[in-house]
């Protein structure tokens, strides 16, 4: 019996979505454990003894049974829609990521561009939340978010375009395919690869609003930023979206620079390699988050416009020259 | 095929509804949100027409970029003036007549030019767009860049503070 493509795609998307939600809940535990270790603590321990294996489940259940509060002066429709509008792009980015050859929902030939374009939509949900809450902290946070996203979208895109240029294709599977062989990973590409990877990580930190770029949640001044008024399931959705976006960015980084599913061993190990590499990227970001202090708004803008943006433009130009000197690939 | 047709009409309906909402809602912030919805719907229309590259660019530049800048402007002005901005329009009827006339004109033009929508031969349309931009349309493309830089410089000139 043959299944129509729409149905099989729907099933693939359903499985992927559930897998992502599962991984995302456990990646929060990983982060908490990692952060605790960095601060000489143990972290969650008693829920699901030992080492708190059931902590994420307990957190999820707790959030689900919490009271759902809508502030009286809030813009109800906007306030209620915001978590959904925030979550959908964060989940949609996984649609084009292939986890092994042929294992993914849709390996579009504009894969990387699709990822970048869809994750640019996340900001709409963010400022809907910030505005709809009708709270000055939330509004300030949304303004800072808009400011930061405008500044860091371009360096992020330019850094992600370096592997695309080296491959000559925006298709994710083609980018992984171009990284075959010993030292074939783009992060090992002389000079350009390392610089692009570092730029990617910095811009990813900013795009995910993590320390040192977390001025929009800044718990000491803005409490929790745009999500300050949210509670219960809506808060859970925003958290889920945020971590899903982080995971997606980690997967994209592992795919663009660390060779995706390539690794020693039989082919079925591919997805596991890929997951491990994505977790590695995630841990780098977490490591930075728990070691640095928050920097000021003007410093954040200066880093982007005066350093990161020119640097990535020059990097992209240099990559273009390298590709042209090598006779050009792809086209 | 039926699936594509149903999708098209659903998206087209959403597009028209959100576009109307953009011009009719008095709340400026809601108008921008409807505009974002309209731009996303336009992107989906591109996707249904198999123009994946245009879909991505539409999302990245319009829904991601332009809407963000607009929201930024609204938030800043509301904070500066300290009052809710409202959108008022005394020309709803005139606007409706004008837009209907434009619609009839464009629709008539399209219906009389009996160009059937034939799918391009190449499978990878993104590659075609790339080749066209750096090939026959290279000069046009560069001129567009110059135009945008000129616009940017003009904006900076008008926005500068007198000192």
XYZ file of C-alpha atoms in Angstrom:
494
model
C 0.000 0.000 0.000
C 1.501 3.290 -0.976
C 0.927 6.316 1.209
C 0.244 9.658 -0.504
C 3.128 12.106 0.019
C 1.009 14.593 1.948
C 0.034 11.930 4.484
C 3.552 10.576 4.906
C 4.855 14.118 5.342
C 2.190 14.769 7.948
C 3.210 11.630 9.839
C 6.894 12.601 9.625
C 6.115 16.088 10.901
C 4.038 14.657 13.751
C 6.823 12.324 14.861
C 9.451 15.054 14.523
C 7.389 17.560 16.504
C 6.937 15.148 19.386
C 10.602 14.174 19.324
C 11.602 17.841 19.409
C 9.319 18.549 22.359
C 10.840 15.575 24.175
C 14.411 16.640 23.456
C 13.638 20.240 24.389
C 12.232 19.300 27.794
C 15.323 17.275 28.558
C 17.697 19.903 27.256
C 16.430 22.183 30.021
C 17.555 19.539 32.538
C 20.909 19.336 30.780
C 21.317 23.084 31.029
C 20.386 23.144 34.697
C 22.803 20.334 35.489
C 25.562 21.963 33.443
C 25.011 25.358 35.071
C 24.945 23.751 38.500
C 28.239 22.005 37.853
C 29.800 25.294 36.747
C 28.732 26.823 40.046
C 29.828 23.828 42.178
C 26.250 22.774 42.802
C 24.520 19.515 41.996
C 21.337 20.861 40.456
C 17.985 19.024 40.359
C 18.395 15.796 42.276
C 15.388 14.482 44.183
C 12.625 14.438 41.552
C 13.378 11.141 39.862
C 16.242 10.217 42.169
C 19.122 10.138 41.422
C 20.024 13.222 39.413
C 16.513 14.475 38.822
C 15.633 12.532 35.692
C 11.948 13.344 36.152
C 12.440 17.049 36.831
C 11.427 18.244 33.304
C 8.245 16.126 33.460
C 7.421 17.558 36.874
C 8.058 21.082 35.571
C 5.806 20.521 32.569
C 2.965 19.135 34.716
C 3.370 21.971 37.188
C 3.121 24.579 34.419
C 0.063 22.901 32.946
C -1.928 22.936 36.184
C -1.047 26.516 37.086
C -3.687 29.206 36.934
C -3.910 31.050 33.650
C -4.018 34.776 34.344
C -4.840 37.479 31.806
C -4.079 40.978 33.101
C -7.165 43.213 33.048
C -5.648 46.027 30.920
C -4.079 43.592 28.474
C -4.931 43.565 24.789
C -6.664 40.188 25.129
C -6.529 38.855 21.580
C -2.908 39.885 21.045
C -1.915 38.657 24.495
C -3.489 35.243 23.990
C -2.184 34.751 20.473
C 1.399 35.790 21.204
C 2.690 32.476 22.657
C 1.365 30.601 19.622
C 2.795 33.068 17.133
C 6.077 32.781 19.017
C 6.074 28.978 19.096
C 5.122 28.184 15.504
C 8.248 29.613 13.781
C 10.461 28.053 16.445
C 9.015 24.638 15.607
C 8.795 25.234 11.866
C 12.564 25.643 11.531
C 12.986 21.903 12.134
C 11.039 21.151 8.960
C 14.052 21.488 6.680
C 16.701 19.904 8.905
C 17.628 16.441 7.659
C 18.767 14.209 10.524
C 20.343 11.631 8.224
C 20.298 11.173 4.452
C 16.629 11.177 3.548
C 15.493 11.379 7.184
C 13.644 14.648 7.615
C 10.366 16.296 6.758
C 11.409 18.274 3.685
C 14.917 18.713 2.345
C 14.133 21.923 0.441
C 16.698 23.283 -1.975
C 16.466 26.594 -0.120
C 16.867 24.838 3.243
C 19.188 27.304 4.975
C 17.256 30.296 3.668
C 13.994 28.725 4.873
C 15.483 28.291 8.323
C 16.655 31.913 8.468
C 13.410 33.299 7.048
C 11.130 31.366 9.368
C 13.160 32.109 12.464
C 12.920 35.812 11.574
C 9.181 35.499 12.250
C 9.758 34.686 15.885
C 10.103 38.388 16.660
C 6.456 38.994 15.706
C 5.272 36.770 18.554
C 7.772 38.390 20.864
C 6.574 41.934 20.417
C 2.953 40.778 20.404
C 3.604 39.442 23.896
C 5.468 42.543 24.966
C 2.805 44.876 23.668
C -0.255 42.830 24.493
C 0.675 42.445 28.157
C 0.281 46.208 28.634
C 3.079 46.200 31.153
C 5.939 48.654 30.985
C 8.565 46.015 31.670
C 7.187 43.820 28.927
C 7.045 46.771 26.538
C 10.602 47.823 27.324
C 11.716 44.273 26.766
C 9.936 44.067 23.422
C 11.561 47.333 22.335
C 14.972 46.042 23.288
C 14.238 42.787 21.488
C 13.309 44.568 18.285
C 16.453 46.653 18.576
C 18.641 43.630 19.096
C 17.061 41.501 16.398
C 17.524 44.257 13.818
C 21.198 44.409 14.771
C 22.020 40.715 14.904
C 19.926 39.231 12.118
C 22.350 40.317 9.424
C 25.598 39.025 11.023
C 23.794 35.739 11.768
C 22.677 35.380 8.162
C 26.106 36.333 6.791
C 27.888 33.841 9.081
C 25.470 31.100 8.063
C 26.019 31.967 4.404
C 29.750 31.159 4.536
C 29.233 27.357 4.446
C 26.489 27.909 1.873
C 28.957 29.748 -0.332
C 31.645 27.094 0.182
C 29.154 24.399 -0.798
C 27.457 26.292 -3.585
C 24.038 25.160 -2.402
C 21.455 26.128 0.195
C 20.206 22.547 0.479
C 21.038 21.183 3.909
C 21.873 17.677 2.724
C 24.207 19.103 0.052
C 26.017 21.162 2.707
C 26.605 18.058 4.804
C 27.610 16.146 1.685
C 30.298 18.756 0.967
C 31.916 18.125 4.357
C 32.900 14.517 3.718
C 36.411 13.323 4.332
C 39.154 13.958 6.831
C 39.137 17.584 8.033
C 36.246 18.220 5.673
C 34.099 19.906 8.283
C 33.688 23.586 7.516
C 34.816 24.528 11.017
C 38.215 23.080 10.036
C 38.357 25.096 6.821
C 41.519 27.250 7.133
C 40.850 30.633 8.800
C 37.452 31.270 7.185
C 35.811 28.302 8.861
C 36.860 29.162 12.397
C 36.046 32.861 12.048
C 32.637 32.090 10.586
C 31.890 29.598 13.361
C 32.801 32.118 16.057
C 30.685 34.799 14.353
C 27.834 32.291 14.088
C 28.035 31.502 17.798
C 28.096 35.160 18.837
C 25.187 36.049 16.585
C 23.312 32.945 17.752
C 23.705 34.018 21.371
C 22.255 37.397 20.460
C 19.478 35.917 18.340
C 18.440 33.694 21.236
C 18.671 36.556 23.715
C 21.009 34.729 26.031
C 23.584 36.188 28.373
C 25.621 38.269 27.574
C 22.927 39.544 25.202
C 19.917 39.019 27.447
C 18.994 42.672 27.978
C 15.455 41.864 26.996
C 14.838 39.503 29.841
C 17.334 40.962 32.307
C 15.694 39.506 35.389
C 17.285 42.056 37.692
C 15.751 45.043 35.911
C 12.913 43.809 33.709
C 11.955 40.765 35.829
C 11.522 38.408 32.883
C 11.020 40.750 29.983
C 8.187 40.252 27.555
C 6.925 37.101 29.283
C 6.526 38.721 32.693
C 2.722 38.628 32.617
C 2.405 35.099 31.314
C 1.612 32.158 33.512
C 0.710 28.515 33.223
C 0.482 26.941 29.784
C 1.158 30.159 27.888
C 4.385 30.641 29.796
C 5.237 27.017 29.058
C 4.653 27.584 25.341
C 6.981 30.593 25.325
C 9.655 28.651 27.207
C 9.213 25.725 24.831
C 9.554 28.017 21.829
C 12.652 29.633 23.234
C 14.419 26.348 23.909
C 13.233 24.877 20.612
C 14.735 27.856 18.818
C 17.970 27.382 20.709
C 18.002 23.702 19.800
C 17.245 24.545 16.175
C 20.115 27.022 16.054
C 22.389 24.393 17.601
C 21.309 21.859 14.987
C 21.913 24.389 12.216
C 25.369 25.177 13.623
C 26.226 21.478 13.831
C 24.992 21.016 10.291
C 26.737 24.018 8.774
C 30.079 23.754 10.537
C 30.430 20.349 12.222
C 29.492 18.039 9.397
C 25.938 17.179 10.435
C 25.411 13.425 10.679
C 28.901 12.535 9.409
C 30.967 10.533 11.847
C 32.695 7.210 12.323
C 30.692 4.036 12.573
C 27.756 2.618 10.614
C 25.242 4.842 8.889
C 22.503 4.353 11.496
C 24.699 6.186 13.997
C 24.263 9.353 11.880
C 21.304 10.898 13.745
C 23.029 10.169 17.059
C 26.203 11.905 15.900
C 24.115 14.816 14.725
C 22.307 15.074 18.047
C 25.593 14.898 19.950
C 27.091 17.673 17.838
C 23.997 19.830 18.282
C 24.177 19.284 22.043
C 27.859 20.230 21.867
C 26.973 23.545 20.190
C 24.208 24.017 22.748
C 26.682 23.438 25.564
C 29.095 26.020 24.134
C 26.261 28.550 24.170
C 25.286 27.500 27.697
C 28.899 27.730 28.829
C 29.094 31.324 27.596
C 25.753 32.068 29.202
C 26.872 30.958 32.634
C 30.319 32.575 32.501
C 29.664 36.105 31.277
C 27.860 39.124 32.657
C 25.185 41.022 30.832
C 26.496 43.857 28.675
C 24.881 47.237 28.142
C 22.507 48.118 25.319
C 24.939 50.492 23.633
C 27.718 47.927 23.890
C 25.489 45.308 22.296
C 24.667 47.625 19.407
C 28.301 48.669 19.033
C 29.475 45.056 18.897
C 27.000 44.317 16.169
C 27.316 47.366 13.930
C 30.971 48.217 14.417
C 32.516 44.786 14.721
C 30.376 41.796 13.848
C 28.598 43.147 10.782
C 31.722 44.503 9.001
C 33.662 41.389 9.983
C 31.055 39.023 8.573
C 30.729 41.070 5.392
C 34.499 40.897 4.871
C 34.409 37.195 5.708
C 31.678 36.571 3.166
C 33.621 38.533 0.567
C 36.788 36.555 1.339
C 34.847 33.315 1.026
C 33.595 34.503 -2.333
C 37.167 35.120 -3.481
C 38.298 31.708 -2.212
C 35.448 29.972 -4.012
C 36.064 31.967 -7.189
C 39.818 31.223 -7.042
C 39.037 27.534 -6.626
C 37.024 27.597 -9.834
C 33.709 27.736 -8.001
C 31.563 24.856 -6.872
C 27.879 24.211 -7.336
C 27.020 26.552 -10.160
C -4.348 19.243 -7.210
C -7.570 19.706 -5.242
C -5.466 20.170 -2.138
C -3.510 22.976 -3.831
C -6.697 24.677 -5.011
C -8.315 24.532 -1.578
C -5.105 25.838 -0.010
C -4.927 28.673 -2.520
C -8.474 29.850 -1.827
C -8.016 29.599 1.918
C -4.788 31.596 1.789
C -6.255 34.101 -0.677
C -9.228 34.658 1.614
C -6.919 35.176 4.591
C -4.809 37.555 2.510
C -7.772 39.697 1.439
C -9.264 39.723 4.932
C -6.032 40.732 6.626
C -5.294 43.354 3.963
C -8.713 44.921 4.537
C -8.114 44.792 8.271
C -4.843 46.683 7.814
C -6.613 49.731 6.393
C -9.820 49.517 8.423
C -8.666 48.874 11.983
C -8.224 52.053 14.055
C -5.574 50.538 16.326
C -2.228 51.165 14.665
C -0.455 48.285 16.381
C -3.178 45.864 15.297
C -2.838 47.226 11.771
C 0.836 46.286 11.764
C 0.025 42.795 13.025
C -2.562 42.376 10.258
C 0.063 43.599 7.829
C 2.422 40.891 9.086
C -0.352 38.335 8.554
C -0.964 39.657 5.031
C 2.750 39.447 4.201
C 2.987 35.885 5.511
C -0.093 34.956 3.463
C 1.566 36.469 0.379
C 4.623 34.345 1.099
C 2.442 31.238 1.257
C 0.929 32.168 -2.112
C 4.472 32.255 -3.504
C 5.078 28.823 -1.979
C 1.920 27.453 -3.589
C 3.159 28.786 -6.912
C 6.358 26.765 -6.401
C 8.487 29.885 -5.905
C 10.229 28.771 -2.733
C 12.964 31.401 -2.980
C 10.465 34.256 -3.170
C 8.637 32.700 -0.211
C 11.772 32.788 1.926
C 12.780 36.290 0.835
C 9.259 37.574 1.449
C 9.345 36.237 5.005
C 12.883 37.373 5.705
C 12.631 40.917 4.332
C 8.988 41.848 4.810
C 7.491 39.831 7.648
C 10.800 39.709 9.516
C 12.415 43.009 8.589
C 9.920 45.676 7.533
C 7.292 44.780 10.136
C 9.959 44.854 12.824
C 11.037 48.331 11.807
C 7.406 49.506 11.736
C 6.757 48.143 15.208
C 9.887 49.858 16.396
C 8.670 53.158 14.989
C 5.223 52.792 16.573
C 6.637 51.857 19.957
C 9.064 54.764 19.892
C 6.487 57.362 18.863
C 3.939 56.137 21.390
C 6.521 56.414 24.096
C 7.585 59.876 22.975
C 4.111 61.317 22.626
C 2.647 59.302 25.480
C -0.657 58.692 23.725
C -2.204 55.926 21.724
C -1.902 56.468 18.011
C -5.084 55.864 16.099
C -5.606 55.487 12.430
C -8.349 57.637 11.029
C -9.483 57.723 7.462
C -12.113 60.015 5.964
C -11.752 58.579 2.497
C -12.991 55.026 2.960
C -15.571 55.276 0.171
C -13.226 57.028 -2.253
C -10.524 54.483 -1.458
C -12.895 51.594 -2.039
C -13.967 53.004 -5.420
C -10.373 53.621 -6.473
C -9.132 50.204 -5.406
C -12.056 48.508 -7.131
C -11.226 50.412 -10.325
C -7.579 49.350 -10.095
C -8.687 45.756 -9.450
C -10.928 45.763 -12.534
C -8.130 47.234 -14.615
C -5.529 44.700 -13.516
C -7.936 41.773 -13.703
C -9.035 42.782 -17.189
C -5.423 43.105 -18.298
C -4.576 39.656 -16.963
C -7.649 38.020 -18.455
C -7.113 39.528 -21.897
C -3.440 38.621 -22.107
C -3.997 34.935 -22.765
C -0.632 33.911 -21.349
C -1.106 30.538 -19.755
C 0.940 29.999 -16.639
C 3.441 27.469 -17.876
C 5.881 26.145 -15.320
C 9.472 27.067 -16.137
C 11.530 24.248 -17.585
C 14.266 24.174 -14.988
C 13.638 22.269 -11.784
C 15.668 24.606 -9.604
C 14.095 28.039 -9.908
C 16.343 29.491 -7.216
C 19.290 28.835 -9.488
C 17.445 30.518 -12.360
C 16.857 33.622 -10.254
C 20.516 33.689 -9.233
C 21.682 33.323 -12.829
C 19.310 36.059 -13.977
C 20.468 38.489 -11.285
C 24.187 38.118 -11.980
C 23.620 37.596 -15.707
C 21.279 39.631 -17.919
C 19.928 41.772 -15.050
C 23.267 42.534 -13.356
C 23.150 46.240 -14.250
C 19.530 46.611 -13.118
C 20.342 44.862 -9.880
C 23.295 47.157 -9.179
C 21.236 50.243 -10.071
C 18.632 49.130 -7.529
C 21.393 48.968 -4.947
C 22.506 52.506 -5.814
C 18.908 53.695 -5.562
C 18.532 52.195 -2.099
C 21.791 53.764 -0.919
C 20.577 57.119 -2.229
C 17.302 56.671 -0.346
C 19.220 55.785 2.800
C 21.437 58.855 2.490
C 18.374 61.023 1.897
C 16.725 59.661 5.040
C 19.839 60.380 7.059
C 19.987 63.899 5.608
C 16.401 64.679 6.584
C 16.660 63.054 9.984
C 19.871 64.787 11.071
C 19.639 67.238 13.938
C 20.428 70.867 13.277
C 23.511 71.878 15.170
